[in-house]
XYZ file of C-alpha atoms in Angstrom:
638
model
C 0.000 0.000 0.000
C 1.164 3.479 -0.806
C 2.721 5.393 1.945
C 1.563 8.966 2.433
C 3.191 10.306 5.116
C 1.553 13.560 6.251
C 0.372 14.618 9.512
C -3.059 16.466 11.194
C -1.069 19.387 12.637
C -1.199 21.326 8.586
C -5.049 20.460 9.039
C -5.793 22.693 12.117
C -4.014 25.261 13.853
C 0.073 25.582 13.235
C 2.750 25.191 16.096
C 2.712 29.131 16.630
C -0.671 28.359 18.071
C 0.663 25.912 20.949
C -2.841 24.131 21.068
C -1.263 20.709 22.843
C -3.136 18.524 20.358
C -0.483 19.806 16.932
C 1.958 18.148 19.106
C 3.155 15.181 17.059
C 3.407 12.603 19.552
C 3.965 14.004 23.079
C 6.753 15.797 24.454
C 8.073 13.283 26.154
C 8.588 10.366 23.861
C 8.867 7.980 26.986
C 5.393 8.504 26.630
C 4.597 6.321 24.194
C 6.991 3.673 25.488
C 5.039 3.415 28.778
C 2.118 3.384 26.502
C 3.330 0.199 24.775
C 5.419 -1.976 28.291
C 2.580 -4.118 28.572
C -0.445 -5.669 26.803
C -2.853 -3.552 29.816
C -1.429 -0.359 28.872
C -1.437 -0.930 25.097
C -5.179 -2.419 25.641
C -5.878 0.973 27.150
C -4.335 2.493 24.241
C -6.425 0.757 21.665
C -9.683 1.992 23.701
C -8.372 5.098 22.499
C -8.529 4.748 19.450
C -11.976 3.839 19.647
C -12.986 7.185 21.692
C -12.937 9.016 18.781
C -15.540 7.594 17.149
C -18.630 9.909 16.153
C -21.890 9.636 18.286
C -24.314 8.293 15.646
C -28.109 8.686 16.366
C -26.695 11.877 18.661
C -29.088 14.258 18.736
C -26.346 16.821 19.373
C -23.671 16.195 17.228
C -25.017 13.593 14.221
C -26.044 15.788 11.386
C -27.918 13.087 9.723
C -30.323 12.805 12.719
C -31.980 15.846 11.789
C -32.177 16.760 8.208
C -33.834 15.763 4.703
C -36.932 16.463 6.028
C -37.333 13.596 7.775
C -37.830 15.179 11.738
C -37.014 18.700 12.825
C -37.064 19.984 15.999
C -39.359 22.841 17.914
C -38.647 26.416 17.168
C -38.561 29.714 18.904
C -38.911 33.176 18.306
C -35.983 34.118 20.689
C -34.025 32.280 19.053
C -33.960 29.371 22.234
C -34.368 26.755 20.058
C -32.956 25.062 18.079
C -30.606 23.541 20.797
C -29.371 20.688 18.753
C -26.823 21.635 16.003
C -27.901 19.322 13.530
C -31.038 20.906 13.784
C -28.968 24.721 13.589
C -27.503 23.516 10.077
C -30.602 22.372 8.788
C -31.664 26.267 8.904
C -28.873 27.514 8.134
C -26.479 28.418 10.826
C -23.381 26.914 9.372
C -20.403 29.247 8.950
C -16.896 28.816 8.010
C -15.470 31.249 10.800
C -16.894 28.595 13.611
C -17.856 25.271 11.589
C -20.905 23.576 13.505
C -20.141 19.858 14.326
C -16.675 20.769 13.666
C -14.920 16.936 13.262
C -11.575 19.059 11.267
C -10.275 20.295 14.131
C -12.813 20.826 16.959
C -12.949 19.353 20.287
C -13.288 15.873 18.775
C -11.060 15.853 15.777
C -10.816 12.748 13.969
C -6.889 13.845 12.424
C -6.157 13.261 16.065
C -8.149 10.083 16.346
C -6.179 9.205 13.049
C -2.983 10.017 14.628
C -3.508 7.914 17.634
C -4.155 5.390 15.242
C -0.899 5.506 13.347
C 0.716 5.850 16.640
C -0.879 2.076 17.905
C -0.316 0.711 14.922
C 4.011 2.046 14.896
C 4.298 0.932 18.299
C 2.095 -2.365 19.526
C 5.219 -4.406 18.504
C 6.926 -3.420 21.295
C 3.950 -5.275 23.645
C 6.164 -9.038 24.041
C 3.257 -10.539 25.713
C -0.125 -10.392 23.189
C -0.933 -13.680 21.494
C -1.140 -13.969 17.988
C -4.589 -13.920 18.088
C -4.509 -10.586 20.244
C -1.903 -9.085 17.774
C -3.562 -9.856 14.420
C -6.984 -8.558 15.989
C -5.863 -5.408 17.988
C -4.145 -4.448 14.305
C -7.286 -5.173 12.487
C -9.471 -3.096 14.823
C -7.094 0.276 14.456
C -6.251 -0.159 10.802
C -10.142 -0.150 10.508
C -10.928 2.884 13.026
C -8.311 4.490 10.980
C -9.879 3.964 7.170
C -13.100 4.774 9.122
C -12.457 8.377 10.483
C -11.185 9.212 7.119
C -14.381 8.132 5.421
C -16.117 9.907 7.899
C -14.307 12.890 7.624
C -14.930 12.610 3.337
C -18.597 12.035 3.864
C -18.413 15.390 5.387
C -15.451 17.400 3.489
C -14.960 15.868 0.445
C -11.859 14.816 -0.671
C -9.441 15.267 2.207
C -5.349 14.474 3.375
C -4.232 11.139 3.657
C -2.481 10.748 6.885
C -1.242 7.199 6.795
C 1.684 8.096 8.773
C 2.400 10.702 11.295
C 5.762 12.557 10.176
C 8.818 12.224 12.106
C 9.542 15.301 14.658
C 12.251 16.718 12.338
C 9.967 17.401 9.699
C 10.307 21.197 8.600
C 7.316 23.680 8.256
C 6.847 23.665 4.816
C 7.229 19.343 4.498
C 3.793 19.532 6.555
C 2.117 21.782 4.535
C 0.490 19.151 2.422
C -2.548 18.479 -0.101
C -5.910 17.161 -0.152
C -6.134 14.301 -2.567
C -8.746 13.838 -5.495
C -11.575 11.739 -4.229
C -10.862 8.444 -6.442
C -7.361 8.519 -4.337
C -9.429 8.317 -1.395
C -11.741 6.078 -1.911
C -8.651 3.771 -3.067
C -6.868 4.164 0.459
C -10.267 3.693 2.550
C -10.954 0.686 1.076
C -7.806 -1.219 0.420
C -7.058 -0.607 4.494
C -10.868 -1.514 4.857
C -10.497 -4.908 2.965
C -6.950 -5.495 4.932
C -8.621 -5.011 8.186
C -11.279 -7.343 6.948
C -8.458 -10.167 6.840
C -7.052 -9.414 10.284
C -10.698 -9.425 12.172
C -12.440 -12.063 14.044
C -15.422 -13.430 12.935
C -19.048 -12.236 14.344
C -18.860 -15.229 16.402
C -15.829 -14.598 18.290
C -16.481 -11.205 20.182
C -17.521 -11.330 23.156
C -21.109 -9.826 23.956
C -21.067 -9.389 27.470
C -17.167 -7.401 27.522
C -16.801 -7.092 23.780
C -19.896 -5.799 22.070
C -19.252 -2.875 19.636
C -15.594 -3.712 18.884
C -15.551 -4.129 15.301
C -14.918 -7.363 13.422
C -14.414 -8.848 9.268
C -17.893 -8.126 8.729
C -17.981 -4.376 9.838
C -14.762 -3.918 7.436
C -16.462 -5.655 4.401
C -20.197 -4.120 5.125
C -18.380 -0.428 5.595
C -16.305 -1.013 2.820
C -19.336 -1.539 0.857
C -21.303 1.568 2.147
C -18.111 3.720 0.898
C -17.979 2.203 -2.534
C -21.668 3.068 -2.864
C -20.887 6.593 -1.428
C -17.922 6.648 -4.531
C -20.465 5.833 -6.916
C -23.339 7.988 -6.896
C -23.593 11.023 -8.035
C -22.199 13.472 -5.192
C -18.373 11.718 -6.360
C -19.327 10.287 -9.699
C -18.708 12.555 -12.451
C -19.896 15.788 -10.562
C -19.144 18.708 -12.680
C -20.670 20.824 -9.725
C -17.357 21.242 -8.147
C -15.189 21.087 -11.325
C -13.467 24.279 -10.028
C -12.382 22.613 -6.873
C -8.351 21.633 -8.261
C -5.564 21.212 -6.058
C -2.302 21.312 -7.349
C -3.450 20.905 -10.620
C -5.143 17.959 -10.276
C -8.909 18.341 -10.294
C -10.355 17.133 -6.746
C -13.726 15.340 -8.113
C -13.749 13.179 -11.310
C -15.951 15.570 -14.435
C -16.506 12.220 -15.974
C -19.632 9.824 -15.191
C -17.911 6.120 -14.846
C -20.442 3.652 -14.685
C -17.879 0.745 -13.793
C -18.391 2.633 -10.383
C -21.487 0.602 -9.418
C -20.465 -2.633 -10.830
C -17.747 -2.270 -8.054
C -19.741 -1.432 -5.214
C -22.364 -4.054 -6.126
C -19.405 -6.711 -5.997
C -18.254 -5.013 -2.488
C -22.229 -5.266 -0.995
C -22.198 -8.858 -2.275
C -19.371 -10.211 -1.017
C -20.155 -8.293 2.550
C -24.171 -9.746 2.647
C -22.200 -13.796 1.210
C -20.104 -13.100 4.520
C -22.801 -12.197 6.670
C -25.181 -15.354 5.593
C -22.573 -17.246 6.577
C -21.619 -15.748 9.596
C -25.531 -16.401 10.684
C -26.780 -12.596 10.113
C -30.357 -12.697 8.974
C -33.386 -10.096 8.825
C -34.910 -10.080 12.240
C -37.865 -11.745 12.536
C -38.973 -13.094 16.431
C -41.542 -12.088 18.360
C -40.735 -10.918 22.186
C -42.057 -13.333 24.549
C -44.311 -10.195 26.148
C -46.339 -9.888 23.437
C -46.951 -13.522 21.981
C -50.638 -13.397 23.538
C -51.367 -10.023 21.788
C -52.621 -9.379 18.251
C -50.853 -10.084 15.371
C -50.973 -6.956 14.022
C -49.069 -5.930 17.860
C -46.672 -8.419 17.220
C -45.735 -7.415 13.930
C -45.398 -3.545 14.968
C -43.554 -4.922 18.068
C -41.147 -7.250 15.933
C -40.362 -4.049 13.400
C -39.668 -2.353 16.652
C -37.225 -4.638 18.186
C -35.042 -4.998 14.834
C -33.535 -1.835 16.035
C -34.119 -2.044 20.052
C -33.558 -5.562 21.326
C -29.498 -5.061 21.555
C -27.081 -6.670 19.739
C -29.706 -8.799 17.433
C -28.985 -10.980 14.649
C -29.455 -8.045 12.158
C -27.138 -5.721 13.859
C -23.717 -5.817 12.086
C -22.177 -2.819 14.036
C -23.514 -0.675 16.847
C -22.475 2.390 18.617
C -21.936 2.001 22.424
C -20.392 4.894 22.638
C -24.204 7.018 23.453
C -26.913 6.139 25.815
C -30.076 5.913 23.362
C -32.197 6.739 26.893
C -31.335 10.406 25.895
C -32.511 9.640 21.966
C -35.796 7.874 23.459
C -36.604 10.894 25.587
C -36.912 13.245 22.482
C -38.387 10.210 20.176
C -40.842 9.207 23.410
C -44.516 11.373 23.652
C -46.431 11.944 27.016
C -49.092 8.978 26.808
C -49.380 10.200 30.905
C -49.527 12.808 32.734
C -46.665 13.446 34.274
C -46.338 16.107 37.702
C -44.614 18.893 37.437
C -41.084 17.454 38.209
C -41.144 14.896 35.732
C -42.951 17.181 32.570
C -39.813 16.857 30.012
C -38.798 13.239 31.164
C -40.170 12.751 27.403
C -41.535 15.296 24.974
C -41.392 14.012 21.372
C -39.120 16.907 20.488
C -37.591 14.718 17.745
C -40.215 14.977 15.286
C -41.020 13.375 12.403
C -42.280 15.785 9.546
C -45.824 15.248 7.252
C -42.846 14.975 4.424
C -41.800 11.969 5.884
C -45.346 10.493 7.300
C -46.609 10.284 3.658
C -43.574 8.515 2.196
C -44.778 5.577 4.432
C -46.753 3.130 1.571
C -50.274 2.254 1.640
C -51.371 -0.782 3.330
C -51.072 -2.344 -0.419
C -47.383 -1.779 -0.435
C -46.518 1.129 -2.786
C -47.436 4.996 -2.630
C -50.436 6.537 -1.475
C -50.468 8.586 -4.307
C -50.701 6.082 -6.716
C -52.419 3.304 -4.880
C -55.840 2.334 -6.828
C -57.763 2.164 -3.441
C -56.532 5.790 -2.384
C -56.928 6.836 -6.017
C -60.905 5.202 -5.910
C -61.980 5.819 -2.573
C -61.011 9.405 -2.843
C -58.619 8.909 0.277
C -55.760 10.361 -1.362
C -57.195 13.918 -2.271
C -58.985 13.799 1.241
C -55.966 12.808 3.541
C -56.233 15.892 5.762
C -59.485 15.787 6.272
C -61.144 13.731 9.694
C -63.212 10.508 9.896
C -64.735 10.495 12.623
C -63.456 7.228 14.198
C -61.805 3.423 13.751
C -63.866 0.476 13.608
C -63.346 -1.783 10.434
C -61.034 -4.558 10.503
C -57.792 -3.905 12.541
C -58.120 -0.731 12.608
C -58.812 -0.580 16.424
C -55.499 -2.105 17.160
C -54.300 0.883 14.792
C -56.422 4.146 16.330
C -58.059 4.413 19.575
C -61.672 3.452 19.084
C -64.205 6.572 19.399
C -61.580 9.010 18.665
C -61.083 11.110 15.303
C -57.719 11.697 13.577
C -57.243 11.863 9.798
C -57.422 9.765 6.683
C -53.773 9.986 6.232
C -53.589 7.756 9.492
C -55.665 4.889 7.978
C -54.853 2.068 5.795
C -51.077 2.333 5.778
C -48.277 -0.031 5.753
C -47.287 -2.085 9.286
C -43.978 -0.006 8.940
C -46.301 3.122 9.498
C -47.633 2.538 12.700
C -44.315 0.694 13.959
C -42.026 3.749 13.149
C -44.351 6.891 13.647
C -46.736 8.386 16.930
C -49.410 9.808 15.842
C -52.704 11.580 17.099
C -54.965 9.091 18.249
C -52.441 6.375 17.335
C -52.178 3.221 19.723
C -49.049 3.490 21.381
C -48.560 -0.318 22.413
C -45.888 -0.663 25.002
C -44.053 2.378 27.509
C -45.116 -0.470 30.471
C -49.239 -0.755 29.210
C -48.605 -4.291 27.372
C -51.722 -5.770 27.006
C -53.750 -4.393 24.275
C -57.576 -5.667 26.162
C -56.550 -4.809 29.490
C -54.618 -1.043 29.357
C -52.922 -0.038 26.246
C -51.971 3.920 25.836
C -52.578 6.229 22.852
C -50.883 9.765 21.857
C -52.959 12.744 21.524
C -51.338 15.390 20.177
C -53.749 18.028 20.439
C -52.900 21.557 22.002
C -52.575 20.855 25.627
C -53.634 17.290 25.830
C -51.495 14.470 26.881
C -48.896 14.476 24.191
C -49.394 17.699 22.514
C -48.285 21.140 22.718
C -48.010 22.577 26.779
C -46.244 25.943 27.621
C -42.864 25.407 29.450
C -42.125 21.649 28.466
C -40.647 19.937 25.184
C -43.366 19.317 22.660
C -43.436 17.832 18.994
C -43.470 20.949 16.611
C -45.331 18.555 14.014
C -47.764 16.708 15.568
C -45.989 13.193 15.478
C -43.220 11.134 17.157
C -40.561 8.555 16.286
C -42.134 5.486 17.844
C -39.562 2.996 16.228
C -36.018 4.906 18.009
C -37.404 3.531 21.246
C -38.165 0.429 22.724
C -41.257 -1.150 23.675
C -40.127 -2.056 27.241
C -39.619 1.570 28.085
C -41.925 2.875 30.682
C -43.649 5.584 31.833
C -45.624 6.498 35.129
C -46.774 9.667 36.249
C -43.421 10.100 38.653
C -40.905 8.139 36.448
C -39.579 7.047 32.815
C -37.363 3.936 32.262
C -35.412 3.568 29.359
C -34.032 0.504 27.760
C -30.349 0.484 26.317
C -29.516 -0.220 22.994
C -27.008 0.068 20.788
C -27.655 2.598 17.959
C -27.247 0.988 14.321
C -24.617 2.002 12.663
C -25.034 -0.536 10.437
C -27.687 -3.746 9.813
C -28.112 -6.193 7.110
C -31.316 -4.140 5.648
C -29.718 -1.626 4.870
C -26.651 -3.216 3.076
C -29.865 -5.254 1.575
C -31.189 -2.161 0.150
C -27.764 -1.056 -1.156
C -26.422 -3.854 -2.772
C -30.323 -3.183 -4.466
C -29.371 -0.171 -5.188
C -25.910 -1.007 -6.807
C -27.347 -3.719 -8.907
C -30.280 -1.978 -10.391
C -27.747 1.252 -11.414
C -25.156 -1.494 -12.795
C -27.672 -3.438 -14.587
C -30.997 -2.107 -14.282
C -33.862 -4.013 -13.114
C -32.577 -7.976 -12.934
C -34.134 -10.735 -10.843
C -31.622 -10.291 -7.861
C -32.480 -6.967 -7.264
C -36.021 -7.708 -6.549
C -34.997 -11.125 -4.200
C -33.132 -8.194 -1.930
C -35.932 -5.935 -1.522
C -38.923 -8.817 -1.275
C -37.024 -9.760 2.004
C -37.563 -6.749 3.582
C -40.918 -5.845 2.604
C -42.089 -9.971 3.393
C -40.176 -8.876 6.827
C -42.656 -5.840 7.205
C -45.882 -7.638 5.822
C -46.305 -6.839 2.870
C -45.971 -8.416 -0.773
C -43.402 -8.311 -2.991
C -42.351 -5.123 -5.794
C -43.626 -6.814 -8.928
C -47.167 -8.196 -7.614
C -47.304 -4.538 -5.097
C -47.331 -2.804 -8.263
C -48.907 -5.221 -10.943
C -52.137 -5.698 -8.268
C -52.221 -2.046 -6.685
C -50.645 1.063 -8.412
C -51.690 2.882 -11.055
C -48.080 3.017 -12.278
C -48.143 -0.901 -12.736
C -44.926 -0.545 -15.206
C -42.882 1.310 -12.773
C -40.668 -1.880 -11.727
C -39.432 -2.584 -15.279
C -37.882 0.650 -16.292
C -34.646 1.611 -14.466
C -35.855 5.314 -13.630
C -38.943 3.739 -12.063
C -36.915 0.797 -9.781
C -34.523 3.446 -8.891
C -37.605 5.620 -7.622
C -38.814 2.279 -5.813
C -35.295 2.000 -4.064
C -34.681 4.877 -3.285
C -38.327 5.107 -1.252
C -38.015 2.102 0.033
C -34.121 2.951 1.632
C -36.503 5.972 3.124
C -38.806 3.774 4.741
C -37.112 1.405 6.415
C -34.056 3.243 7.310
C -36.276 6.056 8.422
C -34.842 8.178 11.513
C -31.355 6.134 11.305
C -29.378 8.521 10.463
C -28.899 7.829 6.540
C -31.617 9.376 4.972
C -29.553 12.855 4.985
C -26.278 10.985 3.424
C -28.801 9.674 0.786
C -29.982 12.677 -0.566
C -26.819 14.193 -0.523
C -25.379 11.339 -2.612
C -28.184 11.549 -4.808
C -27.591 15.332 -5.191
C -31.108 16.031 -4.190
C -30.982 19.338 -3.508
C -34.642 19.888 -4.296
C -36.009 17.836 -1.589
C -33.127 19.131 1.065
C -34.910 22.502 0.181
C -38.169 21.933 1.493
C -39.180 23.441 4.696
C -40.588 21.134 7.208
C -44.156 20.603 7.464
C -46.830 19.386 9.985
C -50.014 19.997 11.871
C -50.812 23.837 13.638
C -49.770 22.160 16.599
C -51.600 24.671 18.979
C -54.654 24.049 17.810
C -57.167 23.265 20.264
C -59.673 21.348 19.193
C -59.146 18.902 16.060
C -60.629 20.780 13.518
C -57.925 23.314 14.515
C -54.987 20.754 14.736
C -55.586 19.483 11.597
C -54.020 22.198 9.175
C -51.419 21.388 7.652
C -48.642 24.252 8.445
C -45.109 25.040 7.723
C -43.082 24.915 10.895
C -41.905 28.210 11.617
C -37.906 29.530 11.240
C -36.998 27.502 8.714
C -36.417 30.211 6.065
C -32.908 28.638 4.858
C -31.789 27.724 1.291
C -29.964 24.423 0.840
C -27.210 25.673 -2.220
C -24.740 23.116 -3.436
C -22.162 24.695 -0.894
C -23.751 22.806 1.795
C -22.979 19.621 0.600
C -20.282 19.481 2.227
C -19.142 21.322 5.437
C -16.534 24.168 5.767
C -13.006 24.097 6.653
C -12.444 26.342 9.680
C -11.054 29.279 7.962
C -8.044 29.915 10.050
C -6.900 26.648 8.576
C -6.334 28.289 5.402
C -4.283 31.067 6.894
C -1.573 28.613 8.379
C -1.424 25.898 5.446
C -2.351 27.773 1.940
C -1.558 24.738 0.239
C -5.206 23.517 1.925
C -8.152 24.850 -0.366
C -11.492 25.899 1.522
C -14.519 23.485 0.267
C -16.609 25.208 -2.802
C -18.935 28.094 -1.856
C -17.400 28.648 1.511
């Protein structure tokens, strides 16, 4: 593998600064010798590697929790809220002076995570008393945490440094003043140290739940690996003549020329990583929880779609985060379905909410759009799905909507995936300790001042709905106390590399028979039939699986519904370039509206007034950068 030996201190501040993270390695090179006496210390080490790693599904610091117009959070007029900065970029508060979520070089910056990294890997040689075993794996794990931070650090900048080596103390000033490289350069160094972590890894099987869970293994390499490829390939980094002014040292940063070889690659990649994970037992999960085996089916089902993301370290999970507590991502996903005394009033608050964007991307109970599905089309529920019926009583509709109660036609006849991912007004809310559908079961009520809606001096939902699936079933809530359930957030599952390898296929070689086997197991998973007979039997667009265009449309809808509020819905439509739909403001019911007539309005939440341009796809380079290193160009637009 190419050497490229250049070093994080050109990417932040320069030595005249005397910030104590430029320092190469530490001052006192015994240092790292101590580090490295013994296989504790170097153990210790290697957990430091891993601190670096980004907080996905943080509310605070993950910019693809809110964005895309999947959830937003409340606004205010003094300018309180937004508190979380993903939520601050979304309307436009990103700057170059003082970069929001700042992973260059701000208080978490991966070049130092990367030269930790380097550091291990130079120096865990000197530890005489690791097995081979220990050796081979401990390698593995930081040669992957390495190629990982610098993906991360392209998803957000572009094409960036290499830093496969940290330079030597003696190097001079202008040595360290180095480049970023084009994007196919990259790509080429993440995944070649991807693929030779891959080799060095345990298998799934070999890690440890109770002490080891979260440490990464082969099949985190060769899934991520994937997920980069696919990143490569689409249009953000294939043949995007956007940023064709964007040339560093003469060499143009992002390839003007479409190459469609791109997605044959990255189809081979997802392949090879879903061949490894069927044989390393990862399936689509599928089992019911032993607490609600006596309930309906249609409980069950919601409960099972559920638990694919909250019953910890599942047989679907390739790779989750342990480094958050997803207690502090239920509270904000979570509604009031009690009321709570005065101590306990923002224990939860739905904060975190879904927008109407998002709740009509959900299918029809029929499986495809519910602006093309023949019932919605015939039945007139389509052109009517803001206005009330009065209350639920056909079929399982009861198990859907609290009986006697009126919400909207939106809210009826959807998809199991609906009512497992979304709260809703007047939507059963199965679970939060009330786990018996006959005897007690709770439902959210939205409505100005009621249970779950809008109250003065608490968190509320500034849409009118919360993120039922981001929090487990076994969660609880009594009028004097809320219980969370841990879980580790997914970083990665075997849907979604499902739906990519989909994705990859149909791109490469339009709409073949594979493609359709990978997305019939996750809509058989969520009840419903597969593409082909979906759309032959239900749409009025019955051709819409045969044509490229119209598969890619299918994908790309289907990625949004069963990945929704995981974080990769924003990454998505900034691959796809879909500036269009990162434009639209955020939309929901007039949440202060007091009786239901008055709810039901579909309204524009407030303070989002900001423009997505093609700037913002990707983040700034703190500008004082640029004054110390010239040689490091700021990102387009910025």
């Amino acid at each position: 593998m190419k050497k490229f030996k250049y070093i994080q201190i050109i990417f932040s501040l320069f030595l005249m600064y005397s910030c104590d993270y430029l320092d190469i390695v530490p001052d006192n090179v015994a240092t790292i010798e101590y580090a490295f006496r013994n296989r504790t210390q170097a153990e210790k080490f290697l957990y430091t590697c891993y601190s670096y790693r980004p907080a996905p599904g943080h509310l605070y610091t993950d910019p693809g929790i809110i964005g895309a117009g999947e959830t937003c959070q409340r606004y205010s007029y003094q300018n309180v809220w937004p508190n979380f900065d993903p939520a601050k970029i979304t309307r436009g508060y990103q700057n170059a002076a003082e970069p929001l979520l700042n992973y260059w070089d701000g208080e978490k910056s991966l070049w130092i995570g990367i030269r930790d990294c380097n550091i291990f890997l130079e120096n865990i040689d000197l530890v005489k008393e690791l097995t081979d075993f220990e050796r081979r794996r401990w390698i593995g794990e930081v040669k992957f945490l390495k190629a990982y931070y610098h993906y991360f650090l392209m998803k957000h900048y572009g094409p960036i440094p290499i830093v496969d080596e940290n330079f030597p103390i003696s190097a001079g000033v202008e040595e360290v003043k180095i480049h970023r490289e084009p994007i196919d350069v990259v790509v080429k160094y993440i995944t070649d140290l991807m693929k030779e972590a891959s080799e060095e890894l345990p298998n799934a099987n070999q890690v440890i739940e109770g002490t080891e869970a979260g440490r990464v293994y082969n099949l985190v390499a060769l899934a991520m690996r994937a997920e980069v490829y696919m990143m490569w390939a689409s249009p953000l980094f294939n043949g995007n003549t956007d940023f064709a002014s964007m040339i560093d040292n003469g060499t143009p940063l992002f390839p003007q020329q479409y190459d469609a070889n791109k997605w044959k690659i990255a189809a081979d990649a997802c392949k090879e990583a879903i061949d490894a994970c069927h044989a390393q037992g990862k399936e689509l999960y599928d089992l019911v929880d032993p607490l609600v085996v006596n309930q309906p089916n249609v409980l069950r089902l919601q409960t099972t779609l559920r638990q694919a993301i909250c019953d910890r370290w599942n047989k679907e999970l390739i790779w989750g985060a342990t480094n958050y507590d997803c207690g502090l991502l239920s509270k904000y996903a979570a509604p009031r379905l009690v009321r709570f005394d005065a101590n306990n009033l923002n224990s939860v608050c739905a904060e975190w909410a879904p927008t109407l964007q998002m709740v009509e991307k959900f299918y029809s109970s029929n499986g495809v759009p519910i602006e093309e599905d023949k019932d919605w089309k015939s039945n007139n529920w389509y052109d009517n799905r803001y206005r009330i019926r009065e209350d639920a009583s056909a079929n399982d509709e009861i198990f859907y909507i609290k009986e006697g109660q009126k919400t909207v036609n939106l809210h009826f006849n959807r998809e199991p995936r609906f009512y497992s991912s979304l709260g809703f007004d007047k939507g059963i809310y199965f679970g939060s300790g009330y786990n018996s559908f006959y005897t007690d079961v709770k439902y959210s009520d939205f409505v100005n001042m009621r249970v779950s809606g809008y109250q003065a001096g608490s968190g509320y939902s500034a849409t009118g709905y919360s993120v039922k699936k981001m929090h487990s079933f076994k969660n609880s809530q009594t009028t004097t106390q809320v219980s969370t359930e841990f879980y580790p957030f997914p970083i990665l599952r075997l849907a979604d590399l499902y739906l990519l390898y989909a994705e990859a296929l149909n791109e490469s070689q339009g709409p073949v028979d594979e493609t359709f086997v990978y997305l019939d197991k996750i809509r058989k998973r969520a009840g419903l039939k597969g593409v082909k007979e979906s759309w032959q039997n239900y749409s009025t667009n019955k051709s819409k699986p045969e044509s490229q265009d119209g598969l890619r449309e299918i994908i790309r809808q289907e990625r949004a519904i069963e990945l929704a509020f995981e974080s990769k819905r924003y990454w998505d439509m900034k691959r796809w370039k879909q500036i269009d739909i990162l434009n639209e403001a955020p939309r929901g019911w007039s949440i202060q509206g007091e009786k239901e007539e008055d709810f039901y309005i579909p309204t524009t939440v407030p303070m989002y007034t900001a423009k997505f341009t093609i700037k913002d796809y990707f983040c700034p380079i703190k500008e004082s950068n640029l004054f110390v290193n010239e040689n490091l160009i700021q990102n387009y637009g910025w």
